[in-house]
Amino acid sequence: MQGLRRCSNDVVQLDLSTPTTTTTTTTTTTNNTNSSSFSSSCSLSIDVDESTEARIQRLISEHPVIIFTRSSCCMCHVMKKLLATIGVNPTVIELDDHEIAALPLPDHRTPAVFIGGSSVGGLESLVALHVSGHLVPKLVQVGALWV
């Protein structure tokens, strides 16, 4: 599939800059925690008429927790592990260097996490939100976590 490459079981790399086709992929993950299980699924689609900026904005609005990163970013791995220990499986999008400029952030730094459509920032901001006790309520508020 052009424009869409699976990097691992939980990371999909999208080529957001050169649309050539319309593609939809759905990934379903089942987690078992303390004898209870739940499924979460996410759908990623590419519209050939959308700009890179519009696609990124749409992805942010469609997913309660989304991380934009570069490939093989160790900080993204730590973000995913932190969220997974809480019970959240974020959507992770790997961007090329030229696509990072389209992120709606003043400094275009990655990894960048968005929760409920709002930028949280990078790893330090995510950890600070967790340590302060505000991360779990925020995740519950946007429907990414059920307690």
CSV table of C-alpha atoms in Angstrom, one decimal:
chain,number,residue,atom,x,y,z
A,1,MET,CA,0.0,0.0,0.0
A,2,GLN,CA,1.4,3.4,-0.9
A,3,GLY,CA,1.5,5.9,1.8
A,4,LEU,CA,1.0,3.4,4.6
A,5,ARG,CA,3.7,1.2,6.1
A,6,ARG,CA,3.3,-1.0,9.2
A,7,CYS,CA,6.4,-0.6,11.4
A,8,SER,CA,5.3,-2.9,14.3
A,9,ASN,CA,2.1,-4.2,15.8
A,10,ASP,CA,1.3,-0.8,17.3
A,11,VAL,CA,3.0,1.7,15.0
A,12,VAL,CA,1.9,2.7,11.5
A,13,GLN,CA,4.0,5.0,9.4
A,14,LEU,CA,2.0,7.2,7.1
A,15,ASP,CA,3.4,9.2,4.2
A,16,LEU,CA,1.4,12.3,4.7
A,17,SER,CA,3.0,14.5,2.2
A,18,THR,CA,2.4,12.7,-1.2
A,19,PRO,CA,-1.1,11.3,-1.3
A,20,THR,CA,-1.6,8.9,-4.2
A,21,THR,CA,-4.5,6.7,-3.0
A,22,THR,CA,-7.3,6.5,-0.5
A,23,THR,CA,-6.5,3.8,2.1
A,24,THR,CA,-8.2,2.8,5.3
A,25,THR,CA,-6.7,0.4,7.8
A,26,THR,CA,-8.2,-0.8,11.1
A,27,THR,CA,-6.1,-2.2,13.9
A,28,THR,CA,-7.8,-4.0,16.8
A,29,THR,CA,-5.9,-4.7,20.0
A,30,THR,CA,-7.2,-6.7,22.9
A,31,ASN,CA,-5.7,-6.2,26.3
A,32,ASN,CA,-6.1,-8.6,29.3
A,33,THR,CA,-5.7,-6.9,32.7
A,34,ASN,CA,-6.7,-8.6,36.0
A,35,SER,CA,-9.0,-11.1,34.3
A,36,SER,CA,-10.9,-8.4,32.4
A,37,SER,CA,-10.5,-7.7,28.8
A,38,PHE,CA,-11.4,-4.9,26.5
A,39,SER,CA,-10.8,-4.2,22.8
A,40,SER,CA,-9.8,-0.9,21.3
A,41,SER,CA,-9.6,-0.2,17.6
A,42,CYS,CA,-8.4,2.7,15.5
A,43,SER,CA,-8.9,3.5,11.9
A,44,LEU,CA,-6.4,5.5,9.8
A,45,SER,CA,-7.5,6.9,6.5
A,46,ILE,CA,-5.8,8.9,3.8
A,47,ASP,CA,-7.8,11.2,1.6
A,48,VAL,CA,-6.0,12.1,-1.7
A,49,ASP,CA,-7.2,15.7,-1.6
A,50,GLU,CA,-6.1,16.5,1.9
A,51,SER,CA,-3.0,18.5,2.7
A,52,THR,CA,-0.4,17.2,5.2
A,53,GLU,CA,-1.6,19.8,7.7
A,54,ALA,CA,-5.2,18.9,7.3
A,55,ARG,CA,-4.5,15.1,7.7
A,56,ILE,CA,-2.6,15.7,10.9
A,57,GLN,CA,-5.4,17.9,12.3
A,58,ARG,CA,-8.0,15.2,11.3
A,59,LEU,CA,-5.9,12.5,13.0
A,60,ILE,CA,-5.6,14.6,16.1
A,61,SER,CA,-9.4,15.1,16.2
A,62,GLU,CA,-10.2,11.5,15.5
A,63,HIS,CA,-8.1,9.8,18.1
A,64,PRO,CA,-8.3,10.4,21.9
A,65,VAL,CA,-4.6,9.8,22.4
A,66,ILE,CA,-2.2,10.2,19.5
A,67,ILE,CA,1.6,10.4,19.5
A,68,PHE,CA,3.6,11.9,16.5
A,69,THR,CA,7.2,10.8,16.4
A,70,ARG,CA,10.2,10.0,14.2
A,71,SER,CA,11.1,6.4,13.6
A,72,SER,CA,13.0,4.6,16.3
A,73,CYS,CA,12.5,7.3,18.9
A,74,CYS,CA,13.2,6.0,22.4
A,75,MET,CA,11.2,8.7,24.0
A,76,CYS,CA,8.1,7.6,22.1
A,77,HIS,CA,8.7,4.1,23.4
A,78,VAL,CA,8.7,5.4,27.0
A,79,MET,CA,5.5,7.4,26.3
A,80,LYS,CA,3.8,4.3,25.0
A,81,LYS,CA,4.9,2.2,28.0
A,82,LEU,CA,3.7,4.8,30.5
A,83,LEU,CA,0.3,5.0,28.8
A,84,ALA,CA,0.1,1.2,28.5
A,85,THR,CA,0.8,0.8,32.3
A,86,ILE,CA,-2.2,3.0,32.8
A,87,GLY,CA,-4.3,1.0,30.3
A,88,VAL,CA,-4.3,3.2,27.3
A,89,ASN,CA,-3.0,2.2,23.8
A,90,PRO,CA,-2.3,5.4,21.9
A,91,THR,CA,-2.3,5.8,18.1
A,92,VAL,CA,1.3,6.3,17.1
A,93,ILE,CA,2.2,8.0,13.8
A,94,GLU,CA,5.8,8.1,12.6
A,95,LEU,CA,6.5,11.2,10.5
A,96,ASP,CA,9.4,12.0,8.1
A,97,ASP,CA,11.5,15.1,8.8
A,98,HIS,CA,9.6,17.1,6.2
A,99,GLU,CA,6.3,16.1,7.7
A,100,ILE,CA,7.2,17.3,11.2
A,101,ALA,CA,6.9,20.9,10.1
A,102,ALA,CA,3.2,20.3,9.6
A,103,LEU,CA,2.6,19.6,13.3
A,104,PRO,CA,0.5,22.3,15.0
A,105,LEU,CA,3.2,23.1,17.5
A,106,PRO,CA,5.4,26.2,17.7
A,107,ASP,CA,8.7,24.3,18.0
A,108,HIS,CA,7.8,21.2,15.9
A,109,ARG,CA,9.5,18.8,18.4
A,110,THR,CA,8.8,15.1,18.5
A,111,PRO,CA,7.6,13.0,20.1
A,112,ALA,CA,4.5,15.1,20.6
A,113,VAL,CA,1.4,13.7,22.3
A,114,PHE,CA,-2.2,15.0,21.9
A,115,ILE,CA,-4.9,14.0,24.3
A,116,GLY,CA,-8.5,14.9,23.4
A,117,GLY,CA,-7.3,17.1,20.5
A,118,SER,CA,-5.0,19.2,22.7
A,119,SER,CA,-1.3,19.2,22.7
A,120,VAL,CA,0.2,17.9,25.9
A,121,GLY,CA,3.8,18.3,24.7
A,122,GLY,CA,6.6,15.8,24.9
A,123,LEU,CA,7.7,13.1,27.3
A,124,GLU,CA,8.6,15.5,30.1
A,125,SER,CA,5.1,17.1,30.0
A,126,LEU,CA,3.4,13.7,29.9
A,127,VAL,CA,5.4,12.5,32.9
A,128,ALA,CA,4.7,15.8,34.8
A,129,LEU,CA,1.0,15.4,34.0
A,130,HIS,CA,1.1,11.8,35.4
A,131,VAL,CA,3.1,12.7,38.5
A,132,SER,CA,0.8,15.6,39.3
A,133,GLY,CA,-2.2,13.2,39.2
A,134,HIS,CA,-3.9,14.9,36.3
A,135,LEU,CA,-3.1,12.4,33.5
A,136,VAL,CA,-5.7,9.7,34.4
A,137,PRO,CA,-8.6,12.1,34.9
A,138,LYS,CA,-7.7,13.7,31.5
A,139,LEU,CA,-7.7,10.3,29.8
A,140,VAL,CA,-11.0,9.4,31.4
A,141,GLN,CA,-12.5,12.7,30.3
A,142,VAL,CA,-11.6,12.1,26.6
A,143,GLY,CA,-12.8,8.5,26.7
A,144,ALA,CA,-9.4,6.9,26.3
A,145,LEU,CA,-9.6,5.2,29.7
A,146,TRP,CA,-12.4,3.6,31.7
A,147,VAL,CA,-12.0,3.3,35.5
